[in-house]
Tab-separated table of C-alpha atoms in Angstrom:
chain	number	residue	atom	x	y	z
A	1	MET	CA	15.014	2.491	-20.821
A	2	ALA	CA	13.905	-0.188	-23.176
A	3	LEU	CA	17.417	-0.456	-24.595
A	4	PRO	CA	19.349	-1.252	-21.541
A	5	ILE	CA	16.740	-3.509	-20.458
A	6	ALA	CA	17.052	-5.305	-23.782
A	7	GLN	CA	20.875	-5.849	-23.425
A	8	LEU	CA	20.459	-7.081	-19.667
A	9	LEU	CA	17.895	-9.321	-20.655
A	10	ALA	CA	20.184	-10.547	-23.762
A	11	TRP	CA	23.081	-11.241	-21.251
A	12	LEU	CA	20.510	-13.040	-18.817
A	13	LEU	CA	19.292	-15.401	-21.798
A	14	SER	CA	22.774	-16.008	-22.768
A	15	ALA	CA	24.130	-16.682	-19.147
A	16	SER	CA	21.204	-19.045	-18.468
A	17	GLY	CA	21.138	-20.982	-21.602
A	18	ILE	CA	17.431	-20.802	-21.784
A	19	ALA	CA	17.397	-19.978	-25.608
A	20	PRO	CA	20.153	-21.252	-27.434
A	21	VAL	CA	18.481	-20.802	-31.019
A	22	ARG	CA	18.765	-17.137	-32.206
A	23	THR	CA	15.412	-16.900	-33.487
A	24	SER	CA	14.065	-18.345	-30.175
A	25	ALA	CA	16.189	-16.151	-28.118
A	26	SER	CA	15.138	-13.047	-30.300
A	27	ARG	CA	11.408	-13.828	-29.782
A	28	LEU	CA	11.677	-14.529	-26.203
A	29	LEU	CA	13.920	-11.201	-25.739
A	30	ARG	CA	11.351	-9.172	-26.985
A	31	SER	CA	8.566	-10.649	-24.958
A	32	LEU	CA	10.687	-10.269	-21.756
A	33	VAL	CA	11.250	-6.576	-22.512
A	34	ALA	CA	7.531	-5.970	-23.073
A	35	THR	CA	6.904	-7.949	-19.677
A	36	VAL	CA	9.564	-6.013	-17.680
A	37	THR	CA	8.441	-2.511	-19.037
A	38	LEU	CA	4.510	-3.241	-18.843
A	39	ILE	CA	5.088	-4.328	-15.121
A	40	ALA	CA	7.434	-1.714	-14.115
A	41	ALA	CA	5.473	1.211	-15.642
A	42	GLY	CA	2.106	-0.447	-14.796
A	43	HIS	CA	2.968	-0.465	-11.362
A	44	ALA	CA	4.188	3.110	-10.870
A	45	ALA	CA	1.082	4.255	-12.353
A	46	ALA	CA	-1.153	1.890	-10.211
A	47	HIS	CA	0.865	1.526	-7.046
A	48	ASP	CA	-0.205	4.130	-4.360
A	49	PRO	CA	1.234	3.336	-1.076
A	50	PHE	CA	-1.282	5.775	0.472
A	51	ASP	CA	-4.467	4.984	-1.235
A	52	GLY	CA	-6.965	6.943	0.818
A	53	GLY	CA	-7.314	7.615	4.537
A	54	THR	CA	-9.429	10.188	6.656
A	55	GLN	CA	-8.815	11.422	10.014
A	56	VAL	CA	-12.123	13.439	11.657
A	57	MET	CA	-11.231	15.321	14.625
A	58	LEU	CA	-13.863	16.350	16.606
A	59	PHE	CA	-14.069	19.920	18.697
A	60	GLU	CA	-16.823	21.808	20.605
A	61	ASP	CA	-17.426	24.176	17.565
A	62	ARG	CA	-15.884	22.794	14.326
A	63	ILE	CA	-14.752	19.233	12.905
A	64	GLU	CA	-11.565	19.210	11.079
A	65	SER	CA	-11.053	16.230	8.607
A	66	THR	CA	-7.548	15.580	7.064
A	67	VAL	CA	-8.041	13.354	3.904
A	68	THR	CA	-5.052	11.567	2.829
A	69	LEU	CA	-4.519	10.429	-0.723
A	70	GLY	CA	-2.077	8.759	-2.771
A	71	THR	CA	-0.341	11.185	-5.334
A	72	ASP	CA	-2.313	9.578	-8.361
A	73	ALA	CA	-5.812	9.524	-6.466
A	74	ALA	CA	-5.270	13.514	-5.352
A	75	ARG	CA	-4.501	14.377	-8.657
A	76	ALA	CA	-7.439	13.002	-10.200
A	77	VAL	CA	-9.582	14.961	-7.400
A	78	LEU	CA	-7.624	17.912	-8.253
A	79	GLU	CA	-8.206	17.791	-11.816
A	80	ALA	CA	-11.863	17.412	-11.506
A	81	LEU	CA	-11.826	21.015	-9.697
A	82	PRO	CA	-12.181	24.153	-11.594
A	83	LEU	CA	-8.383	24.667	-11.100
A	84	SER	CA	-6.075	25.531	-13.703
A	85	THR	CA	-3.539	23.024	-15.139
A	86	GLY	CA	-0.600	25.203	-13.459
A	87	GLU	CA	-2.437	24.977	-9.877
A	88	VAL	CA	-2.824	21.188	-10.396
A	89	VAL	CA	0.911	21.010	-11.375
A	90	ALA	CA	1.785	22.942	-8.117
A	91	LEU	CA	-0.317	21.264	-5.828
A	92	THR	CA	1.253	17.697	-7.073
A	93	ARG	CA	4.890	18.617	-7.262
A	94	PRO	CA	7.331	16.576	-5.342
A	95	PRO	CA	6.966	16.866	-1.324
A	96	ARG	CA	9.767	19.301	-0.891
A	97	GLU	CA	8.275	21.797	-3.351
A	98	ARG	CA	4.707	21.647	-2.340
A	99	VAL	CA	3.188	24.752	-0.720
A	100	PHE	CA	0.167	25.299	1.226
A	101	HIS	CA	-2.948	26.184	-0.794
A	102	GLU	CA	-6.207	27.520	0.054
A	103	LEU	CA	-9.066	26.168	-1.940
A	104	PRO	CA	-12.650	27.567	-2.504
A	105	VAL	CA	-14.905	25.775	0.398
A	106	ALA	CA	-17.600	25.583	-2.172
A	107	LEU	CA	-15.473	22.624	-3.756
A	108	ALA	CA	-14.981	20.484	-0.651
A	109	ASP	CA	-17.812	18.252	-1.367
A	110	LYS	CA	-15.932	16.691	-4.101
A	111	LEU	CA	-13.656	15.225	-1.555
A	112	ILE	CA	-15.767	14.718	1.585
A	113	GLN	CA	-18.981	15.300	2.735
A	114	LEU	CA	-20.147	15.399	6.569
A	115	ARG	CA	-23.667	14.980	7.589
A	116	ILE	CA	-25.604	14.761	10.919
A	117	GLY	CA	-28.878	13.562	10.781
A	118	GLY	CA	-28.925	13.851	7.227
A	119	ASP	CA	-28.154	17.461	7.203
A	120	PRO	CA	-24.937	18.697	5.305
A	121	LEU	CA	-22.471	20.371	7.632
A	122	LYS	CA	-21.330	23.932	6.443
A	123	VAL	CA	-17.750	24.207	5.407
A	124	SER	CA	-15.652	26.942	6.668
A	125	ARG	CA	-12.252	25.925	5.072
A	126	PHE	CA	-10.910	23.898	2.406
A	127	ALA	CA	-6.852	23.695	1.719
A	128	VAL	CA	-4.115	21.369	0.570
A	129	LEU	CA	-1.566	20.913	3.438
A	130	GLY	CA	1.166	18.922	1.464
A	131	GLY	CA	2.334	15.685	2.661
A	132	ASP	CA	5.031	13.295	2.158
A	133	GLU	CA	4.543	10.696	-1.043
A	134	GLU	CA	1.077	11.664	-0.273
A	135	ILE	CA	-0.977	14.583	-0.482
A	136	VAL	CA	-2.921	15.707	2.479
A	137	PHE	CA	-6.322	17.967	2.349
A	138	LEU	CA	-7.922	19.892	5.294
A	139	VAL	CA	-11.574	20.371	5.430
A	140	VAL	CA	-13.019	22.408	8.279
A	141	ASN	CA	-16.800	22.007	8.902
A	142	THR	CA	-18.755	24.011	11.413
A	143	ARG	CA	-20.186	21.782	14.374
A	144	PRO	CA	-23.929	22.692	15.180
A	145	GLY	CA	-25.095	22.718	18.808
A	146	THR	CA	-26.956	19.505	18.622
A	147	SER	CA	-27.295	16.467	20.908
A	148	ALA	CA	-26.675	14.079	17.963
A	149	THR	CA	-24.455	11.334	18.831
A	150	ARG	CA	-23.941	10.086	15.019
A	151	LEU	CA	-22.049	11.389	12.127
A	152	THR	CA	-22.017	10.262	8.260
A	153	VAL	CA	-18.763	10.401	6.580
A	154	GLN	CA	-19.225	10.470	2.660
A	155	ALA	CA	-15.879	9.963	0.772
A	156	ALA	CA	-16.867	11.830	-2.358
A	157	TYR	CA	-13.455	11.061	-3.731
A	158	PHE	CA	-14.381	7.287	-4.635
A	159	ALA	CA	-16.796	9.001	-7.493
A	160	ILE	CA	-13.867	10.641	-9.066
A	161	VAL	CA	-10.966	8.331	-8.554
A	162	GLY	CA	-12.855	5.140	-9.225
A	163	PRO	CA	-11.880	1.802	-8.074
A	164	MET	CA	-9.285	1.908	-5.437
A	165	ARG	CA	-8.438	-0.055	-1.923
A	166	PRO	CA	-10.861	0.678	1.128
A	167	GLY	CA	-9.616	3.617	3.062
A	168	PRO	CA	-9.935	3.773	6.710
A	169	VAL	CA	-11.568	6.619	8.671
A	170	LEU	CA	-10.847	7.282	11.992
A	171	VAL	CA	-12.974	9.586	14.428
A	172	ALA	CA	-11.308	11.020	17.332
A	173	ASP	CA	-11.706	13.817	20.157
A	174	GLY	CA	-9.765	16.660	18.704
A	175	THR	CA	-8.618	17.878	22.261
A	176	THR	CA	-7.416	14.663	23.659
A	177	ARG	CA	-6.647	12.943	20.355
A	178	ARG	CA	-8.120	9.858	21.742
A	179	ALA	CA	-9.967	7.475	19.057
A	180	ILE	CA	-13.678	7.167	19.534
A	181	SER	CA	-14.429	4.930	16.562
A	182	THR	CA	-12.883	3.458	13.208
A	183	ALA	CA	-14.601	2.266	9.807
A	184	LEU	CA	-13.906	1.702	6.251
A	185	VAL	CA	-15.298	3.385	3.280
A	186	SER	CA	-14.994	1.896	-0.226
A	187	THR	CA	-15.781	2.450	-3.937
A	188	GLU	CA	-18.802	0.021	-3.023
A	189	ARG	CA	-19.686	1.692	0.393
A	190	PRO	CA	-18.416	5.293	0.325
A	191	ALA	CA	-20.240	6.367	3.133
A	192	ALA	CA	-19.733	5.319	7.006
A	193	GLU	CA	-21.882	6.425	9.955
A	194	VAL	CA	-19.844	6.495	13.137
A	195	PRO	CA	-20.455	7.733	16.658
A	196	THR	CA	-19.057	11.096	17.791
A	197	VAL	CA	-18.962	10.380	21.521
A	198	PRO	CA	-17.331	7.427	23.402
A	199	GLY	CA	-19.502	4.551	24.448
A	200	ALA	CA	-21.977	5.405	21.681
A	201	LYS	CA	-23.528	2.106	19.930
A	202	GLU	CA	-21.511	1.148	16.815
A	203	THR	CA	-23.690	0.710	13.770
A	204	ALA	CA	-21.369	-1.999	12.555
A	205	SER	CA	-20.229	-4.739	15.110
A	206	HIS	CA	-16.748	-5.806	15.755
A	207	SER	CA	-17.097	-8.771	13.768
A	208	GLN	CA	-18.117	-6.592	10.689
A	209	SER	CA	-15.183	-4.155	11.371
A	210	PHE	CA	-13.050	-7.483	11.566
A	211	VAL	CA	-14.043	-8.557	8.269
A	212	ASP	CA	-13.574	-5.015	6.727
A	213	PHE	CA	-10.092	-4.973	7.926
A	214	LEU	CA	-9.223	-8.674	6.854
A	215	GLN	CA	-10.473	-7.808	3.111
A	216	LEU	CA	-8.323	-4.669	3.366
A	217	GLY	CA	-5.161	-6.915	4.484
A	218	LEU	CA	-5.901	-9.168	1.653
A	219	GLU	CA	-6.361	-6.741	-1.141
A	220	HIS	CA	-3.456	-4.862	-0.130
A	221	VAL	CA	-0.758	-7.714	-0.327
A	222	LEU	CA	-2.546	-9.225	-3.618
A	223	SER	CA	-2.426	-5.775	-5.145
A	224	GLY	CA	1.051	-4.892	-3.992
A	225	THR	CA	3.013	-6.143	-6.962
A	226	ASP	CA	6.115	-5.247	-5.142
A	227	HIS	CA	5.384	-7.377	-2.125
A	228	LEU	CA	4.297	-10.336	-4.277
A	229	LEU	CA	7.442	-10.250	-6.162
A	230	PHE	CA	9.412	-10.070	-3.187
A	231	LEU	CA	7.657	-13.093	-1.801
A	232	GLY	CA	8.201	-14.866	-5.141
A	233	ALA	CA	11.897	-14.068	-5.349
A	234	LEU	CA	12.270	-15.500	-1.773
A	235	LEU	CA	10.489	-18.910	-2.806
A	236	LEU	CA	12.443	-18.917	-6.076
A	237	GLY	CA	15.932	-19.376	-4.360
A	238	THR	CA	14.528	-21.740	-1.964
A	239	ARG	CA	15.278	-25.385	-2.563
A	240	ARG	CA	13.289	-27.529	-0.093
A	241	LEU	CA	9.802	-27.432	1.304
A	242	LYS	CA	10.999	-27.126	4.573
A	243	SER	CA	13.163	-24.245	3.951
A	244	MET	CA	10.106	-22.540	1.985
A	245	LEU	CA	7.976	-22.724	5.009
A	246	VAL	CA	10.771	-21.437	7.316
A	247	VAL	CA	11.126	-18.408	4.892
A	248	ILE	CA	7.533	-17.790	4.959
A	249	SER	CA	7.379	-17.927	8.634
A	250	ALA	CA	10.381	-15.457	8.859
A	251	PHE	CA	8.829	-13.125	6.528
A	252	THR	CA	5.402	-13.437	8.540
A	253	LEU	CA	6.836	-12.593	11.929
A	254	ALA	CA	9.278	-9.889	10.652
A	255	HIS	CA	6.578	-7.744	9.008
A	256	SER	CA	4.088	-8.367	11.810
A	257	ILE	CA	6.682	-6.825	14.218
A	258	THR	CA	6.909	-3.728	12.287
A	259	LEU	CA	3.314	-3.524	11.150
A	260	ALA	CA	2.218	-3.530	14.748
A	261	MET	CA	5.139	-1.071	15.775
A	262	ALA	CA	4.182	1.380	12.912
A	263	ALA	CA	0.579	1.298	13.515
A	264	LEU	CA	1.152	1.979	17.110
A	265	GLY	CA	3.281	4.826	16.351
A	266	LEU	CA	6.333	3.329	17.877
A	267	VAL	CA	8.410	3.244	14.523
A	268	ASN	CA	7.712	6.071	12.027
A	269	LEU	CA	9.804	6.186	8.579
A	270	PRO	CA	8.289	8.452	5.737
A	271	ALA	CA	7.269	6.803	2.554
A	272	ARG	CA	10.168	8.392	0.748
A	273	ILE	CA	12.565	6.144	2.582
A	274	VAL	CA	10.326	3.028	2.952
A	275	GLU	CA	9.130	2.546	-0.593
A	276	PRO	CA	12.801	2.754	-2.543
A	277	LEU	CA	13.893	0.269	0.363
A	278	ILE	CA	10.996	-2.222	-0.264
A	279	ALA	CA	12.207	-2.415	-4.191
A	280	ALA	CA	15.704	-2.330	-3.193
A	281	SER	CA	15.028	-5.695	-0.988
A	282	ILE	CA	13.743	-7.315	-4.074
A	283	VAL	CA	17.247	-6.598	-5.828
A	284	ILE	CA	19.074	-7.998	-2.681
A	285	VAL	CA	17.034	-11.181	-2.687
A	286	CYS	CA	17.367	-11.890	-6.406
A	287	LEU	CA	21.217	-11.158	-6.275
A	288	GLU	CA	21.410	-13.767	-3.455
A	289	ASN	CA	19.277	-16.080	-5.769
A	290	MET	CA	22.074	-15.707	-8.729
A	291	PHE	CA	25.465	-15.528	-7.021
A	292	PHE	CA	25.041	-16.770	-3.304
A	293	ARG	CA	22.704	-19.857	-3.875
A	294	GLY	CA	22.540	-22.466	-1.093
A	295	ARG	CA	23.231	-20.491	2.038
A	296	THR	CA	20.331	-21.525	3.812
A	297	ASN	CA	21.089	-19.324	7.023
A	298	LEU	CA	22.193	-16.425	4.866
A	299	ARG	CA	18.414	-16.537	3.262
A	300	TYR	CA	16.709	-16.687	6.781
A	301	ALA	CA	18.554	-13.689	7.940
A	302	LEU	CA	17.860	-11.818	4.854
A	303	THR	CA	14.064	-12.828	5.056
A	304	PHE	CA	13.871	-11.645	8.318
A	305	THR	CA	15.817	-8.308	8.007
A	306	LEU	CA	14.012	-7.377	4.762
A	307	GLY	CA	10.540	-8.528	5.813
A	308	LEU	CA	11.105	-5.779	8.623
A	309	ILE	CA	10.907	-3.125	5.789
A	310	HIS	CA	7.845	-4.868	4.272
A	311	GLY	CA	6.099	-4.488	7.399
A	312	LEU	CA	6.540	-0.636	7.723
A	313	GLY	CA	5.084	-0.491	3.838
A	314	PHE	CA	1.980	-2.633	4.824
A	315	ALA	CA	1.501	-0.287	8.035
A	316	ASP	CA	0.896	2.549	5.731
A	317	ALA	CA	-2.690	1.258	4.995
A	318	LEU	CA	-3.360	0.980	8.448
A	319	LYS	CA	-2.036	3.895	10.408
A	320	GLU	CA	-4.667	6.307	9.618
A	321	ALA	CA	-7.213	3.736	11.324
A	322	VAL	CA	-5.640	3.336	14.738
A	323	ALA	CA	-3.897	6.645	15.390
A	324	GLY	CA	-4.853	7.386	19.009
A	325	ALA	CA	-7.086	4.239	19.166
A	326	SER	CA	-7.052	1.808	22.277
A	327	GLY	CA	-9.088	-1.158	23.058
A	328	ALA	CA	-10.850	-3.099	20.562
A	329	ALA	CA	-10.712	-0.089	18.308
A	330	LEU	CA	-7.027	-0.644	18.265
A	331	GLY	CA	-6.766	-4.562	18.276
A	332	VAL	CA	-9.363	-5.502	15.994
A	333	PRO	CA	-7.998	-3.525	12.883
A	334	ILE	CA	-4.083	-4.533	13.433
A	335	LEU	CA	-5.099	-8.290	14.066
A	336	ALA	CA	-7.702	-8.487	11.073
A	337	PHE	CA	-5.301	-6.673	8.788
A	338	ASN	CA	-2.428	-8.631	9.621
A	339	LEU	CA	-4.426	-11.823	9.009
A	340	GLY	CA	-5.513	-10.742	5.671
A	341	ILE	CA	-2.201	-10.215	4.557
A	342	GLU	CA	-1.312	-13.653	5.827
A	343	GLY	CA	-4.030	-14.887	3.888
A	344	GLY	CA	-3.047	-13.472	0.775
A	345	GLN	CA	0.503	-14.885	0.981
A	346	LEU	CA	-0.702	-18.146	1.819
A	347	MET	CA	-2.747	-17.945	-1.484
A	348	VAL	CA	0.308	-16.998	-3.422
A	349	ALA	CA	2.278	-19.638	-1.882
A	350	ALA	CA	-0.093	-22.250	-2.561
A	351	VAL	CA	0.258	-21.677	-6.143
A	352	ALA	CA	3.976	-21.134	-6.195
A	353	VAL	CA	5.411	-23.853	-3.875
A	354	PRO	CA	3.985	-26.855	-5.735
A	355	LEU	CA	5.300	-25.394	-9.035
A	356	LEU	CA	8.796	-24.658	-7.743
A	357	LEU	CA	9.032	-28.178	-6.135
A	358	LEU	CA	8.122	-29.815	-9.500
A	359	SER	CA	11.015	-27.664	-11.231
A	360	ARG	CA	13.284	-28.820	-8.826
A	361	ARG	CA	12.993	-32.257	-10.361
A	362	HIS	CA	14.715	-31.304	-13.280
A	363	PRO	CA	18.123	-29.631	-11.873
A	364	VAL	CA	19.461	-28.028	-15.148
A	365	TRP	CA	16.362	-26.240	-16.316
A	366	ASP	CA	15.826	-25.027	-12.475
A	367	ARG	CA	19.027	-23.536	-12.516
A	368	ARG	CA	18.355	-21.812	-15.497
A	369	LEU	CA	14.707	-20.659	-14.604
A	370	THR	CA	16.059	-19.525	-11.425
A	371	LEU	CA	19.112	-17.225	-12.947
A	372	LEU	CA	16.514	-15.959	-15.521
A	373	LEU	CA	13.384	-15.030	-13.587
A	374	SER	CA	15.562	-13.588	-10.656
A	375	GLY	CA	17.118	-11.548	-13.471
A	376	VAL	CA	13.986	-10.379	-14.859
A	377	ILE	CA	12.501	-9.637	-11.244
A	378	THR	CA	15.740	-7.647	-10.492
A	379	LEU	CA	15.373	-5.374	-13.539
A	380	ILE	CA	11.788	-4.557	-12.619
A	381	ALA	CA	12.680	-3.608	-9.104
A	382	LEU	CA	15.839	-1.731	-10.241
A	383	VAL	CA	13.118	0.427	-12.250
A	384	TRP	CA	10.983	0.656	-9.300
A	385	VAL	CA	14.146	1.944	-7.123
A	386	TRP	CA	14.932	4.742	-9.820
A	387	GLN	CA	11.337	5.766	-9.959
A	388	ARG	CA	10.881	6.262	-6.271
A	389	LEU	CA	13.978	7.958	-5.409
């Protein structure tokens, strides 16, 4: 991988005229190869489009919990169980090759624990269901005949996986599929106490829920290298402040539309399609930067169209929390999560826009930097496309 990357970067350096002196070019080339390789490889290892989410379905005699984890997180959990290497490999194969697999019920508490009144609920079944790009676990608990209206959900997987983005918890009626409550669990707060009947008093207020989902949206965009590079590539090819503001607004409008539609279940594309498309969208924008500069209307149309794809990626972190929800349980997470995303974008733009406007004062170097940086970002995105296919 490093050799073709080096050859392409050498061409970019030559085309941009950034490093005309051979020793400088060689030094810069080595640095760029290392940067591209580290970002692409690091993102592939760290990026989990589905970090973690839990749906808890309440039936009269049982509670069925489906825990959705990204492949990396799921592998960490499985490796912590007394399973053979062959079993772990089989359970984390590509989606089409995975099989349904029953696991010993005694191991379920490594993944999730349910308690009522401080007493743990008996586990009657523990299995791996498969999934798309993610891996889905099923845990079935016996529901005791009690009048208790509160349930504690302990996301035990945080203790194994370590730092990861907060995960939504949705509690719903198993028969009607109607949501009862939502919450967030995280490394710092792995347990959530939630009501088990509609209308029961929430432990956390809607304002706290709003703050939690606001933070989730902020963390999602700031930790999503692909979304950040897409935004950076958009701004890199935009010449004026007014155009930058229009681009940011078009991206915001587009991803807000598909985020809401996907979260509501109106649009549903699997991650194996969305994730490569997100990476490809970065390539498209960078190619436009390099070969079709100055076409403002084209930039606006591209931004809106490709922003629709990114909205589907954003929604993956939210769908678990709002499936079957209505009223405040639906509106609060979507609004807060989207505002968190916008806040993250504005933070990035507040740093990038002044630097880019300063660069515009030096047209020759500005053109060279635009070509070089767009080329580097293209290489990173192409690696991601290849990895995600």
